[in-house]
Amino acid sequence: METFSPIVSFILNNALDLTAPASDALLKNRKNAWVQLAGHPGSFAPAGPDTIWKKRLTKDNSEVKAYQALMNDAAKDVVPAFYREVEFNGDFFIEMEDLLHNFHDPNIMDIKMGCRTFLEAEVKNPVMRKDLYEKMIRLDPDAPTPEEHDERAITKLRYMQFREQESSTASLGFRIEAIRVSGQTPITDLKKVKTKEEVGAVIERFINSSEGIRKSIEDKLLHLRQCFEKSEFFKSHELIGSSLLVMFDNRGTTGVWMIDFAKTLSVEHTVTHREPWVLGNHEDGYLTGLDNLIQVFTDLSSSCQNHNEHQLSILEQTTASDVT
Ligand code: I3P
């Protein structure tokens, strides 16, 4: 579950690790949904109606600042509505729209956007981490250098770049972190999904080859790109570790939102989100990733159409043989 972004983990579990109710009044409507999930580091609480509280885990309030600015920006439509920052028992929370409220048992996909998944500050961080070495050899026992094997530790920069190379992040500018198909156990084992074809296969499975859902999500991605390109906020901010949340349900409702702005930081010069990153330019490759993601959706059009026509003809044959 840890590979889902915090919002998605919350949606999947409808649970959190907060021990105290956020506020009795706010929780009254959804009291039954207040479930403790042992050991999970989630930081969301159902508030309500139709809002959630997200706990601030870092000292700085970059995410609040991002949401506040985005509420008056061209990208307002494609981010969850932000209501306010709340202090409760010494902790700070963001009260925001509960994206689940329009969905019934949704299918959910979490896509981490960008070609770079670490802040530039990480480049100068010399801390050697044993946990990340362990994670690296679980993915590929041959990946560490002989020196890294000796030390049994690597820097976070080394690990994050390794993850970028192993997945589609480095080549396509996004990676699917996890999907949840309605009624099935979430799939989080996607760290080696790398090529356009592999990503396409995961997405086709996620949308169950439905041309209607494919087209609707593609349209929403195109709209999201337009909003992003018009946004003044994104011109002056780098986006690291931000996700796209894609949902649909069996009633045909679809939604695509930008989420997770804890590492969305103001930059002094303009960020194109398409130029390659070199240390100091703060480029993140977000739009490169979005261009490629849209292309994957477009490329799935003919196979979804064929699949849907095939299904239809099977249905017609079955109906015809039932009649005779
Ligand atoms: C983690 C993932 C997280 C990152 C975390 C990594 O790797 O890249 O995004 O947290 O760093 O361990 P994986 O997906 O393989 O589990 P941040 O985005 O906050 O940097 P961490 O171990 O320092 O928390």
PDB file of N, CA, C and O in Angstrom, residues 41-92:
ATOM      1  N   PRO A  41       1.009   4.769   8.165  1.00  0.00           N
ATOM      2  CA  PRO A  41       1.415   6.137   8.425  1.00  0.00           C
ATOM      3  C   PRO A  41       0.550   7.172   7.723  1.00  0.00           C
ATOM      4  O   PRO A  41       0.983   8.258   7.426  1.00  0.00           O
ATOM      5  N   GLY A  42      -0.661   6.822   7.397  1.00  0.00           N
ATOM      6  CA  GLY A  42      -1.554   7.749   6.690  1.00  0.00           C
ATOM      7  C   GLY A  42      -1.819   8.987   7.515  1.00  0.00           C
ATOM      8  O   GLY A  42      -1.624   8.998   8.725  1.00  0.00           O
ATOM      9  N   SER A  43      -2.258  10.027   6.867  1.00  0.00           N
ATOM     10  CA  SER A  43      -2.420  11.274   7.597  1.00  0.00           C
ATOM     11  C   SER A  43      -3.701  11.972   7.182  1.00  0.00           C
ATOM     12  O   SER A  43      -3.764  13.175   7.127  1.00  0.00           O
ATOM     13  N   PHE A  44      -4.700  11.195   6.868  1.00  0.00           N
ATOM     14  CA  PHE A  44      -5.967  11.778   6.448  1.00  0.00           C
ATOM     15  C   PHE A  44      -7.079  11.427   7.418  1.00  0.00           C
ATOM     16  O   PHE A  44      -7.115  10.332   7.963  1.00  0.00           O
ATOM     17  N   ALA A  45      -7.971  12.370   7.588  1.00  0.00           N
ATOM     18  CA  ALA A  45      -9.140  12.117   8.414  1.00  0.00           C
ATOM     19  C   ALA A  45     -10.378  12.520   7.644  1.00  0.00           C
ATOM     20  O   ALA A  45     -10.383  13.574   6.997  1.00  0.00           O
ATOM     21  N   PRO A  46     -11.429  11.723   7.665  1.00  0.00           N
ATOM     22  CA  PRO A  46     -12.678  12.193   7.071  1.00  0.00           C
ATOM     23  C   PRO A  46     -13.202  13.349   7.904  1.00  0.00           C
ATOM     24  O   PRO A  46     -13.202  13.261   9.128  1.00  0.00           O
ATOM     25  N   ALA A  47     -13.574  14.426   7.302  1.00  0.00           N
ATOM     26  CA  ALA A  47     -14.148  15.556   8.038  1.00  0.00           C
ATOM     27  C   ALA A  47     -15.622  15.594   7.678  1.00  0.00           C
ATOM     28  O   ALA A  47     -16.405  14.868   8.251  1.00  0.00           O
ATOM     29  N   GLY A  48     -15.951  16.418   6.708  1.00  0.00           N
ATOM     30  CA  GLY A  48     -17.256  16.244   6.138  1.00  0.00           C
ATOM     31  C   GLY A  48     -18.257  17.333   6.420  1.00  0.00           C
ATOM     32  O   GLY A  48     -18.029  18.150   7.285  1.00  0.00           O
ATOM     33  N   PRO A  49     -19.357  17.352   5.684  1.00  0.00           N
ATOM     34  CA  PRO A  49     -19.598  16.422   4.593  1.00  0.00           C
ATOM     35  C   PRO A  49     -18.748  16.773   3.367  1.00  0.00           C
ATOM     36  O   PRO A  49     -18.550  17.949   3.088  1.00  0.00           O
ATOM     37  N   ASP A  50     -18.251  15.746   2.714  1.00  0.00           N
ATOM     38  CA  ASP A  50     -17.522  15.884   1.454  1.00  0.00           C
ATOM     39  C   ASP A  50     -16.164  16.579   1.581  1.00  0.00           C
ATOM     40  O   ASP A  50     -15.648  17.138   0.619  1.00  0.00           O
ATOM     41  N   THR A  51     -15.617  16.604   2.778  1.00  0.00           N
ATOM     42  CA  THR A  51     -14.257  17.133   2.915  1.00  0.00           C
ATOM     43  C   THR A  51     -13.397  16.157   3.731  1.00  0.00           C
ATOM     44  O   THR A  51     -13.917  15.335   4.475  1.00  0.00           O
ATOM     45  N   ILE A  52     -12.083  16.275   3.548  1.00  0.00           N
ATOM     46  CA  ILE A  52     -11.152  15.502   4.365  1.00  0.00           C
ATOM     47  C   ILE A  52     -10.098  16.441   4.941  1.00  0.00           C
ATOM     48  O   ILE A  52      -9.899  17.547   4.432  1.00  0.00           O
ATOM     49  N   TRP A  53      -9.435  15.979   5.988  1.00  0.00           N
ATOM     50  CA  TRP A  53      -8.314  16.724   6.562  1.00  0.00           C
ATOM     51  C   TRP A  53      -7.033  15.978   6.249  1.00  0.00           C
ATOM     52  O   TRP A  53      -6.950  14.764   6.467  1.00  0.00           O
ATOM     53  N   LYS A  54      -6.055  16.688   5.744  1.00  0.00           N
ATOM     54  CA  LYS A  54      -4.746  16.095   5.496  1.00  0.00           C
ATOM     55  C   LYS A  54      -3.743  16.711   6.468  1.00  0.00           C
ATOM     56  O   LYS A  54      -3.586  17.927   6.522  1.00  0.00           O
ATOM     57  N   LYS A  55      -3.073  15.846   7.217  1.00  0.00           N
ATOM     58  CA  LYS A  55      -2.131  16.325   8.224  1.00  0.00           C
ATOM     59  C   LYS A  55      -0.834  16.791   7.553  1.00  0.00           C
ATOM     60  O   LYS A  55      -0.348  16.126   6.643  1.00  0.00           O
ATOM     61  N   ARG A  56      -0.310  17.917   8.027  1.00  0.00           N
ATOM     62  CA  ARG A  56       0.967  18.399   7.489  1.00  0.00           C
ATOM     63  C   ARG A  56       2.099  17.633   8.175  1.00  0.00           C
ATOM     64  O   ARG A  56       2.193  17.606   9.397  1.00  0.00           O
ATOM     65  N   LEU A  57       2.940  16.972   7.364  1.00  0.00           N
ATOM     66  CA  LEU A  57       3.996  16.147   7.945  1.00  0.00           C
ATOM     67  C   LEU A  57       5.338  16.867   7.982  1.00  0.00           C
ATOM     68  O   LEU A  57       6.258  16.455   8.671  1.00  0.00           O
ATOM     69  N   THR A  58       5.448  17.947   7.200  1.00  0.00           N
ATOM     70  CA  THR A  58       6.726  18.664   7.154  1.00  0.00           C
ATOM     71  C   THR A  58       6.635  19.977   7.943  1.00  0.00           C
ATOM     72  O   THR A  58       5.528  20.440   8.242  1.00  0.00           O
ATOM     73  N   LYS A  59       7.807  20.546   8.261  1.00  0.00           N
ATOM     74  CA  LYS A  59       7.797  21.799   9.026  1.00  0.00           C
ATOM     75  C   LYS A  59       7.248  22.955   8.198  1.00  0.00           C
ATOM     76  O   LYS A  59       6.518  23.798   8.683  1.00  0.00           O
ATOM     77  N   ASP A  60       7.630  22.968   6.928  1.00  0.00           N
ATOM     78  CA  ASP A  60       7.182  24.102   6.108  1.00  0.00           C
ATOM     79  C   ASP A  60       5.760  23.866   5.594  1.00  0.00           C
ATOM     80  O   ASP A  60       5.277  22.740   5.577  1.00  0.00           O
ATOM     81  N   ASN A  61       5.114  24.953   5.202  1.00  0.00           N
ATOM     82  CA  ASN A  61       3.720  24.814   4.762  1.00  0.00           C
ATOM     83  C   ASN A  61       3.581  25.009   3.248  1.00  0.00           C
ATOM     84  O   ASN A  61       2.647  25.634   2.769  1.00  0.00           O
ATOM     85  N   SER A  62       4.522  24.422   2.493  1.00  0.00           N
ATOM     86  CA  SER A  62       4.507  24.574   1.034  1.00  0.00           C
ATOM     87  C   SER A  62       3.192  24.109   0.422  1.00  0.00           C
ATOM     88  O   SER A  62       2.686  24.715  -0.519  1.00  0.00           O
ATOM     89  N   GLU A  63       2.645  23.027   0.951  1.00  0.00           N
ATOM     90  CA  GLU A  63       1.431  22.492   0.323  1.00  0.00           C
ATOM     91  C   GLU A  63       0.242  23.436   0.531  1.00  0.00           C
ATOM     92  O   GLU A  63      -0.557  23.639  -0.382  1.00  0.00           O
ATOM     93  N   VAL A  64       0.153  24.024   1.720  1.00  0.00           N
ATOM     94  CA  VAL A  64      -0.929  24.989   1.969  1.00  0.00           C
ATOM     95  C   VAL A  64      -0.782  26.164   1.015  1.00  0.00           C
ATOM     96  O   VAL A  64      -1.747  26.596   0.368  1.00  0.00           O
ATOM     97  N   LYS A  65       0.461  26.659   0.912  1.00  0.00           N
ATOM     98  CA  LYS A  65       0.703  27.811   0.027  1.00  0.00           C
ATOM     99  C   LYS A  65       0.331  27.454  -1.409  1.00  0.00           C
ATOM    100  O   LYS A  65      -0.261  28.256  -2.128  1.00  0.00           O
ATOM    101  N   ALA A  66       0.673  26.223  -1.833  1.00  0.00           N
ATOM    102  CA  ALA A  66       0.349  25.799  -3.202  1.00  0.00           C
ATOM    103  C   ALA A  66      -1.166  25.780  -3.391  1.00  0.00           C
ATOM    104  O   ALA A  66      -1.684  26.363  -4.350  1.00  0.00           O
ATOM    105  N   TYR A  67      -1.877  25.146  -2.464  1.00  0.00           N
ATOM    106  CA  TYR A  67      -3.341  25.080  -2.609  1.00  0.00           C
ATOM    107  C   TYR A  67      -3.970  26.469  -2.592  1.00  0.00           C
ATOM    108  O   TYR A  67      -4.876  26.758  -3.381  1.00  0.00           O
ATOM    109  N   GLN A  68      -3.478  27.332  -1.687  1.00  0.00           N
ATOM    110  CA  GLN A  68      -4.058  28.684  -1.616  1.00  0.00           C
ATOM    111  C   GLN A  68      -3.894  29.396  -2.952  1.00  0.00           C
ATOM    112  O   GLN A  68      -4.832  29.983  -3.484  1.00  0.00           O
ATOM    113  N   ALA A  69      -2.686  29.309  -3.514  1.00  0.00           N
ATOM    114  CA  ALA A  69      -2.430  29.993  -4.792  1.00  0.00           C
ATOM    115  C   ALA A  69      -3.250  29.356  -5.912  1.00  0.00           C
ATOM    116  O   ALA A  69      -3.782  30.049  -6.780  1.00  0.00           O
ATOM    117  N   LEU A  70      -3.370  28.036  -5.885  1.00  0.00           N
ATOM    118  CA  LEU A  70      -4.062  27.341  -6.979  1.00  0.00           C
ATOM    119  C   LEU A  70      -5.564  27.636  -7.004  1.00  0.00           C
ATOM    120  O   LEU A  70      -6.209  27.510  -8.048  1.00  0.00           O
ATOM    121  N   MET A  71      -6.126  28.036  -5.864  1.00  0.00           N
ATOM    122  CA  MET A  71      -7.557  28.339  -5.838  1.00  0.00           C
ATOM    123  C   MET A  71      -7.891  29.584  -6.664  1.00  0.00           C
ATOM    124  O   MET A  71      -9.043  29.824  -6.999  1.00  0.00           O
ATOM    125  N   ASN A  72      -6.862  30.391  -6.981  1.00  0.00           N
ATOM    126  CA  ASN A  72      -7.087  31.582  -7.819  1.00  0.00           C
ATOM    127  C   ASN A  72      -6.289  31.489  -9.108  1.00  0.00           C
ATOM    128  O   ASN A  72      -5.814  32.483  -9.628  1.00  0.00           O
ATOM    129  N   ASP A  73      -6.142  30.296  -9.615  1.00  0.00           N
ATOM    130  CA  ASP A  73      -5.261  30.070 -10.758  1.00  0.00           C
ATOM    131  C   ASP A  73      -6.027  29.320 -11.848  1.00  0.00           C
ATOM    132  O   ASP A  73      -7.081  28.719 -11.581  1.00  0.00           O
ATOM    133  N   ALA A  74      -5.462  29.340 -13.071  1.00  0.00           N
ATOM    134  CA  ALA A  74      -6.114  28.640 -14.192  1.00  0.00           C
ATOM    135  C   ALA A  74      -6.218  27.135 -13.940  1.00  0.00           C
ATOM    136  O   ALA A  74      -7.013  26.452 -14.584  1.00  0.00           O
ATOM    137  N   ALA A  75      -5.434  26.620 -13.005  1.00  0.00           N
ATOM    138  CA  ALA A  75      -5.461  25.174 -12.737  1.00  0.00           C
ATOM    139  C   ALA A  75      -6.466  24.794 -11.638  1.00  0.00           C
ATOM    140  O   ALA A  75      -6.544  23.625 -11.250  1.00  0.00           O
ATOM    141  N   LYS A  76      -7.241  25.770 -11.181  1.00  0.00           N
ATOM    142  CA  LYS A  76      -8.181  25.518 -10.070  1.00  0.00           C
ATOM    143  C   LYS A  76      -9.077  24.291 -10.315  1.00  0.00           C
ATOM    144  O   LYS A  76      -9.328  23.494  -9.408  1.00  0.00           O
ATOM    145  N   ASP A  77      -9.532  24.166 -11.559  1.00  0.00           N
ATOM    146  CA  ASP A  77     -10.473  23.084 -11.922  1.00  0.00           C
ATOM    147  C   ASP A  77      -9.899  21.682 -11.756  1.00  0.00           C
ATOM    148  O   ASP A  77     -10.640  20.716 -11.698  1.00  0.00           O
ATOM    149  N   VAL A  78      -8.581  21.568 -11.794  1.00  0.00           N
ATOM    150  CA  VAL A  78      -7.984  20.234 -11.866  1.00  0.00           C
ATOM    151  C   VAL A  78      -7.239  19.850 -10.581  1.00  0.00           C
ATOM    152  O   VAL A  78      -6.449  18.916 -10.571  1.00  0.00           O
ATOM    153  N   VAL A  79      -7.507  20.608  -9.508  1.00  0.00           N
ATOM    154  CA  VAL A  79      -6.980  20.221  -8.195  1.00  0.00           C
ATOM    155  C   VAL A  79      -8.168  20.135  -7.235  1.00  0.00           C
ATOM    156  O   VAL A  79      -9.192  20.788  -7.451  1.00  0.00           O
ATOM    157  N   PRO A  80      -8.042  19.324  -6.167  1.00  0.00           N
ATOM    158  CA  PRO A  80      -9.139  19.279  -5.197  1.00  0.00           C
ATOM    159  C   PRO A  80      -9.355  20.664  -4.595  1.00  0.00           C
ATOM    160  O   PRO A  80      -8.386  21.418  -4.421  1.00  0.00           O
ATOM    161  N   ALA A  81     -10.609  20.989  -4.296  1.00  0.00           N
ATOM    162  CA  ALA A  81     -10.880  22.297  -3.693  1.00  0.00           C
ATOM    163  C   ALA A  81     -10.233  22.377  -2.313  1.00  0.00           C
ATOM    164  O   ALA A  81     -10.300  21.438  -1.525  1.00  0.00           O
ATOM    165  N   PHE A  82      -9.572  23.510  -2.064  1.00  0.00           N
ATOM    166  CA  PHE A  82      -8.939  23.749  -0.755  1.00  0.00           C
ATOM    167  C   PHE A  82      -9.859  24.656   0.045  1.00  0.00           C
ATOM    168  O   PHE A  82     -10.359  25.648  -0.469  1.00  0.00           O
ATOM    169  N   TYR A  83     -10.088  24.311   1.317  1.00  0.00           N
ATOM    170  CA  TYR A  83     -10.969  25.152   2.129  1.00  0.00           C
ATOM    171  C   TYR A  83     -10.202  25.995   3.135  1.00  0.00           C
ATOM    172  O   TYR A  83     -10.377  27.196   3.214  1.00  0.00           O
ATOM    173  N   ARG A  84      -9.325  25.369   3.909  1.00  0.00           N
ATOM    174  CA  ARG A  84      -8.620  26.158   4.932  1.00  0.00           C
ATOM    175  C   ARG A  84      -7.541  25.310   5.584  1.00  0.00           C
ATOM    176  O   ARG A  84      -7.516  24.090   5.434  1.00  0.00           O
ATOM    177  N   GLU A  85      -6.669  25.990   6.314  1.00  0.00           N
ATOM    178  CA  GLU A  85      -5.725  25.259   7.157  1.00  0.00           C
ATOM    179  C   GLU A  85      -6.273  25.295   8.576  1.00  0.00           C
ATOM    180  O   GLU A  85      -6.797  26.309   9.027  1.00  0.00           O
ATOM    181  N   VAL A  86      -6.175  24.178   9.273  1.00  0.00           N
ATOM    182  CA  VAL A  86      -6.741  24.078  10.617  1.00  0.00           C
ATOM    183  C   VAL A  86      -5.645  23.646  11.575  1.00  0.00           C
ATOM    184  O   VAL A  86      -4.845  22.770  11.251  1.00  0.00           O
ATOM    185  N   GLU A  87      -5.618  24.236  12.774  1.00  0.00           N
ATOM    186  CA  GLU A  87      -4.710  23.747  13.805  1.00  0.00           C
ATOM    187  C   GLU A  87      -5.529  22.969  14.807  1.00  0.00           C
ATOM    188  O   GLU A  87      -6.581  23.422  15.265  1.00  0.00           O
ATOM    189  N   PHE A  88      -5.076  21.762  15.131  1.00  0.00           N
ATOM    190  CA  PHE A  88      -5.791  20.955  16.118  1.00  0.00           C
ATOM    191  C   PHE A  88      -4.772  20.209  16.962  1.00  0.00           C
ATOM    192  O   PHE A  88      -3.937  19.472  16.422  1.00  0.00           O
ATOM    193  N   ASN A  89      -4.804  20.428  18.248  1.00  0.00           N
ATOM    194  CA  ASN A  89      -3.881  19.769  19.184  1.00  0.00           C
ATOM    195  C   ASN A  89      -2.417  19.917  18.771  1.00  0.00           C
ATOM    196  O   ASN A  89      -1.648  18.950  18.823  1.00  0.00           O
ATOM    197  N   GLY A  90      -2.068  21.097  18.275  1.00  0.00           N
ATOM    198  CA  GLY A  90      -0.671  21.347  17.922  1.00  0.00           C
ATOM    199  C   GLY A  90      -0.274  20.848  16.537  1.00  0.00           C
ATOM    200  O   GLY A  90       0.848  21.083  16.096  1.00  0.00           O
ATOM    201  N   ASP A  91      -1.169  20.138  15.857  1.00  0.00           N
ATOM    202  CA  ASP A  91      -0.881  19.703  14.486  1.00  0.00           C
ATOM    203  C   ASP A  91      -1.633  20.597  13.501  1.00  0.00           C
ATOM    204  O   ASP A  91      -2.658  21.193  13.838  1.00  0.00           O
ATOM    205  N   PHE A  92      -1.083  20.622  12.272  1.00  0.00           N
ATOM    206  CA  PHE A  92      -1.744  21.432  11.242  1.00  0.00           C
ATOM    207  C   PHE A  92      -2.355  20.520  10.181  1.00  0.00           C
ATOM    208  O   PHE A  92      -1.766  19.499   9.816  1.00  0.00           O
TER     209      PHE A  92
END
